[in-house]
Short mmCIF file of C-alpha atoms in Angstrom, two decimals:
data_model
loop_
_atom_site.label_atom_id
_atom_site.label_comp_id
_atom_site.label_asym_id
_atom_site.label_seq_id
_atom_site.Cartn_x
_atom_site.Cartn_y
_atom_site.Cartn_z
CA MET A 93 0.00 0.00 0.00
CA LYS A 94 1.42 3.35 -1.04
CA GLY A 95 2.85 5.41 1.79
CA ILE A 96 2.10 2.71 4.30
CA TYR A 97 4.81 3.79 6.71
CA PHE A 98 4.02 7.48 6.66
CA ILE A 99 0.29 8.17 6.43
CA LEU A 100 -1.43 9.11 9.69
CA ILE A 101 -5.11 8.36 10.16
CA PRO A 102 -6.93 10.10 13.02
CA VAL A 103 -8.03 7.58 15.60
CA ILE A 104 -11.58 8.92 15.59
CA VAL A 105 -13.92 6.53 13.82
CA GLY A 106 -17.69 6.75 13.40
CA ILE A 107 -19.72 4.02 15.06
CA SER A 108 -22.92 2.46 13.76
CA LEU A 109 -24.78 -0.79 13.52
CA GLY A 110 -24.21 -0.32 9.81
CA LEU A 111 -22.06 2.38 8.35
CA TYR A 112 -20.73 5.79 9.33
CA ILE A 113 -18.03 8.13 8.14
CA VAL A 114 -15.27 9.50 10.34
CA ASN A 115 -16.57 12.78 11.67
CA GLY A 116 -16.23 13.28 15.38
CA SER A 117 -14.86 12.25 18.74
CA MET A 118 -16.79 9.01 19.20
CA LEU A 119 -13.86 7.01 20.53
CA ASN A 120 -13.16 9.03 23.65
CA SER A 121 -11.22 6.20 25.27
CA VAL A 122 -8.22 6.96 23.09
CA ASN A 123 -6.03 9.95 23.88
CA GLN A 124 -6.59 12.74 21.37
CA GLU A 125 -2.85 12.92 20.81
CA SER A 126 -2.74 9.28 19.81
CA LYS A 127 -2.66 8.54 16.13
CA LEU A 128 -2.89 5.23 14.39
CA THR A 129 -0.99 4.69 11.20
CA ILE A 130 -1.87 2.48 8.31
CA THR A 131 1.12 0.40 9.31
CA GLN A 132 -0.31 -0.14 12.80
CA LEU A 133 -3.65 -1.21 11.39
CA MET A 134 -2.16 -3.65 8.91
CA GLU A 135 0.66 -5.20 10.91
CA ASP A 136 0.50 -8.04 13.46
CA GLY A 137 -2.62 -9.59 11.98
CA SER A 138 -3.03 -12.02 9.13
CA PRO A 139 -0.93 -12.02 5.98
CA ILE A 140 -2.27 -9.41 3.56
CA ILE A 141 -4.37 -10.75 0.70
CA GLY A 142 -5.06 -8.74 -2.42
CA ASN A 143 -2.94 -6.06 -4.00
CA PRO A 144 -0.50 -4.74 -1.37
CA ASN A 145 -0.34 -1.46 -3.29
CA ALA A 146 -4.10 -1.00 -3.52
CA GLU A 147 -5.36 2.40 -2.43
CA ILE A 148 -8.09 0.88 -0.25
CA SER A 149 -7.73 -1.59 2.61
CA ILE A 150 -10.15 -3.50 4.80
CA VAL A 151 -9.19 -4.67 8.28
CA GLU A 152 -11.61 -7.11 9.88
CA PHE A 153 -11.65 -7.61 13.65
CA GLY A 154 -13.17 -11.01 14.32
CA ASP A 155 -13.64 -14.01 16.60
CA TYR A 156 -13.66 -17.59 15.31
CA GLN A 157 -16.64 -18.55 17.48
CA CYS A 158 -18.66 -15.40 16.78
CA THR A 159 -22.01 -16.16 15.12
CA PHE A 160 -22.06 -12.99 13.04
CA CYS A 161 -18.43 -13.47 11.98
CA TYR A 162 -19.46 -16.89 10.70
CA LYS A 163 -22.44 -15.42 8.85
CA PHE A 164 -20.23 -12.77 7.25
CA HIS A 165 -17.74 -15.37 6.08
CA GLN A 166 -20.54 -17.54 4.72
CA ASN A 167 -22.59 -14.84 3.04
CA THR A 168 -20.44 -11.83 2.16
CA LEU A 169 -16.70 -12.44 2.19
CA ASN A 170 -16.64 -14.57 -0.96
CA SER A 171 -18.30 -11.75 -2.89
CA ILE A 172 -15.79 -9.22 -1.54
CA GLN A 173 -13.02 -11.65 -2.45
CA SER A 174 -14.10 -12.11 -6.05
CA GLU A 175 -15.14 -8.53 -6.75
CA TYR A 176 -12.48 -6.55 -4.91
CA ILE A 177 -9.63 -8.66 -3.52
CA ASP A 178 -8.91 -10.96 -6.46
CA SER A 179 -9.27 -8.05 -8.88
CA GLY A 180 -6.59 -6.08 -7.03
CA LYS A 181 -8.88 -3.19 -6.08
CA ILE A 182 -8.35 -3.62 -2.33
CA ASN A 183 -6.27 -5.54 0.17
CA TYR A 184 -7.56 -7.29 3.26
CA VAL A 185 -6.28 -8.17 6.72
CA TYR A 186 -7.90 -10.13 9.56
CA ARG A 187 -7.10 -9.22 13.16
CA ASP A 188 -8.11 -11.25 16.18
CA PHE A 189 -10.62 -9.92 18.69
CA PRO A 190 -11.45 -13.08 20.70
CA LEU A 191 -14.46 -11.91 22.70
CA ASN A 192 -15.68 -15.45 23.32
CA GLY A 193 -12.79 -16.43 25.55
CA SER A 194 -10.14 -19.11 25.68
CA ASP A 195 -11.41 -21.30 22.84
CA SER A 196 -11.44 -18.32 20.50
CA ILE A 197 -7.91 -17.46 21.59
CA LEU A 198 -6.78 -21.03 20.92
CA ALA A 199 -8.32 -21.02 17.44
CA ALA A 200 -6.55 -17.77 16.65
CA GLU A 201 -3.25 -19.20 17.91
CA ALA A 202 -3.71 -22.14 15.57
CA THR A 203 -4.00 -19.90 12.52
CA TYR A 204 -0.56 -18.47 13.19
CA CYS A 205 0.84 -21.96 13.64
CA ALA A 206 -0.61 -22.80 10.22
CA ASN A 207 0.91 -19.60 8.88
CA GLU A 208 4.37 -20.94 9.74
CA GLN A 209 3.71 -23.45 6.95
CA GLY A 210 2.23 -20.89 4.56
CA ASN A 211 -1.40 -21.82 5.17
CA TYR A 212 -2.86 -19.00 7.23
CA TRP A 213 -5.85 -18.21 5.02
CA GLN A 214 -6.55 -21.84 4.15
CA TYR A 215 -6.66 -22.67 7.85
CA HIS A 216 -8.67 -19.54 8.69
CA ASN A 217 -11.31 -20.50 6.14
CA LEU A 218 -11.39 -24.10 7.32
CA ILE A 219 -12.18 -22.99 10.87
CA PHE A 220 -15.21 -21.07 9.67
CA GLU A 221 -16.27 -23.94 7.40
CA ASN A 222 -16.39 -26.14 10.51
CA TRP A 223 -17.99 -23.55 12.80
CA ALA A 224 -20.38 -25.09 15.33
CA GLY A 225 -21.60 -22.28 17.56
CA GLU A 226 -20.39 -20.08 20.36
CA ASN A 227 -18.76 -21.83 23.32
CA THR A 228 -20.20 -25.23 22.40
CA GLY A 229 -16.90 -27.06 22.82
CA TRP A 230 -16.07 -27.60 19.16
CA VAL A 231 -12.75 -25.74 19.39
CA THR A 232 -10.27 -28.19 20.93
CA MET A 233 -6.67 -29.22 20.45
CA ASN A 234 -8.00 -32.29 18.63
CA SER A 235 -10.27 -30.41 16.24
CA LEU A 236 -7.64 -27.79 15.48
CA THR A 237 -5.09 -30.53 14.82
CA GLN A 238 -7.55 -32.27 12.51
CA PHE A 239 -7.86 -29.08 10.47
CA ALA A 240 -4.07 -29.14 10.12
CA VAL A 241 -4.27 -32.77 8.97
CA ASP A 242 -6.90 -31.79 6.41
CA LEU A 243 -4.46 -29.23 4.99
CA ASN A 244 -1.57 -31.71 4.93
CA LEU A 245 0.50 -29.64 7.33
CA ASP A 246 3.47 -31.06 9.19
CA ILE A 247 1.54 -32.20 12.26
CA THR A 248 4.49 -32.48 14.60
CA GLU A 249 5.52 -28.93 13.81
CA PHE A 250 1.95 -27.69 14.11
CA GLN A 251 1.33 -29.42 17.44
CA ASN A 252 4.61 -28.19 18.89
CA CYS A 253 3.58 -24.66 18.00
CA LEU A 254 0.04 -24.95 19.36
CA THR A 255 0.73 -26.86 22.57
CA THR A 256 3.44 -24.40 23.59
CA HIS A 257 1.06 -21.50 22.89
CA LYS A 258 3.72 -19.83 20.80
CA TYR A 259 1.32 -17.16 19.53
CA TYR A 260 -0.81 -16.61 22.62
CA GLN A 261 0.69 -13.19 23.31
CA LYS A 262 0.27 -12.15 19.68
CA VAL A 263 -3.46 -12.88 19.93
CA ILE A 264 -3.77 -11.00 23.22
CA ASP A 265 -1.87 -8.06 21.76
CA ASN A 266 -4.34 -7.99 18.86
CA GLU A 267 -7.23 -7.97 21.31
CA ASN A 268 -5.71 -5.17 23.36
CA TYR A 269 -4.98 -3.11 20.26
CA ALA A 270 -8.58 -3.46 19.12
CA LYS A 271 -9.83 -2.25 22.50
CA LYS A 272 -7.38 0.64 22.43
CA ILE A 273 -8.80 2.00 19.19
CA GLY A 274 -12.39 1.52 20.32
CA ILE A 275 -13.39 -1.75 18.66
CA ASN A 276 -16.10 -3.31 20.82
CA ALA A 277 -17.97 -5.81 18.65
CA THR A 278 -17.33 -8.61 16.17
CA PRO A 279 -17.17 -8.54 13.32
CA SER A 280 -16.01 -4.95 12.94
CA PHE A 281 -14.43 -3.57 9.79
CA LEU A 282 -12.30 -0.53 9.11
CA ILE A 283 -12.28 0.40 5.43
CA PHE A 284 -9.85 3.15 4.56
CA ASN A 285 -7.58 4.91 2.13
CA ASP A 286 -4.86 7.43 2.89
CA GLU A 287 -7.37 10.08 3.97
CA GLU A 288 -10.53 8.57 5.41
CA VAL A 289 -11.80 5.67 7.49
CA ILE A 290 -15.24 4.09 7.31
CA ARG A 291 -16.43 1.66 9.96
CA ILE A 292 -18.92 -1.16 9.45
CA ILE A 293 -20.16 -3.35 12.29
CA GLY A 294 -21.87 -6.70 11.94
CA ALA A 295 -22.55 -9.30 9.27
CA GLN A 296 -23.60 -6.77 6.67
CA GLN A 297 -24.44 -7.56 3.07
CA LEU A 298 -22.13 -6.83 0.16
CA GLY A 299 -23.93 -3.57 -0.63
CA LYS A 300 -22.70 -1.92 2.56
CA PHE A 301 -19.11 -2.67 1.61
CA GLN A 302 -19.67 -1.59 -1.99
CA ASN A 303 -21.02 1.76 -0.82
CA ALA A 304 -18.03 2.31 1.46
CA ILE A 305 -15.48 1.32 -1.17
CA ASP A 306 -17.18 3.42 -3.84
CA GLN A 307 -17.18 6.41 -1.53
CA LEU A 308 -13.45 6.05 -0.89
CA ILE A 309 -12.68 5.52 -4.57
CA SER A 310 -14.46 8.77 -5.40
CA LYS A 311 -12.20 10.79 -3.08
#
C-alpha cells in the first residue's frame, strides 16, 4: 500500500450498527494525541491478501466462534473476495478480537501456527467452514489438529507450535490493540484509504461494503 509507513489516520472513527463516516470524537477512550498509522492497522494480523499497493484496505476484527463473523464469512466475504480482492482493487487483513474467551484465543493461535507453513488463510477459512456455535466445545486441540491434517501440514511442527502457545501473546496483543482504538464488537471492519476511514459493524451484506469502497474511490 502506497505510503504505508508514513500516512497518519486520526483515531476517531464513526460508530454504527451499519455504516458511518469519520466525523467526530466518538472514541473518547483513546487519547486525542494518539494517532494510528496504516502500518499499525495492517501489521501483526493475518498475511495481507489482495494487491498490497491497492489504495483501499479492509481490516476485519473477528472471533472464530462469533455467530455474526461466521455469517459474514458464509454470506459476504466470498463476494468481496471475487469482486475486490482478487481483482486487485483492495487488500484485506484479519485481526483477532477473541471476545468469546479461551477457545477463540486457541483457534486464533492455531491460525498463526498454520501460517508458519504458509497456510494461514486456508486454515482460517477451514475454521469457519467447521464452525459449530459459540462456546459449544467444538474448538479443541484435537479439532484444530484435525484441520491441520486436512491441509496436509506437518503435524508435529503444528502441534509443537500450538501446545506451547507460541502465539498466545500475539493474539492477546491484537485484542488489546482493538480495544485501544475503540473496537467493541465482532465482526467490525475498518475500510480506509490514505485520507478517510469508514467503519462497518456486523454481518452486513455486500452492498454496505460496496457503498463504502465506492465512496473512498471517489475521493
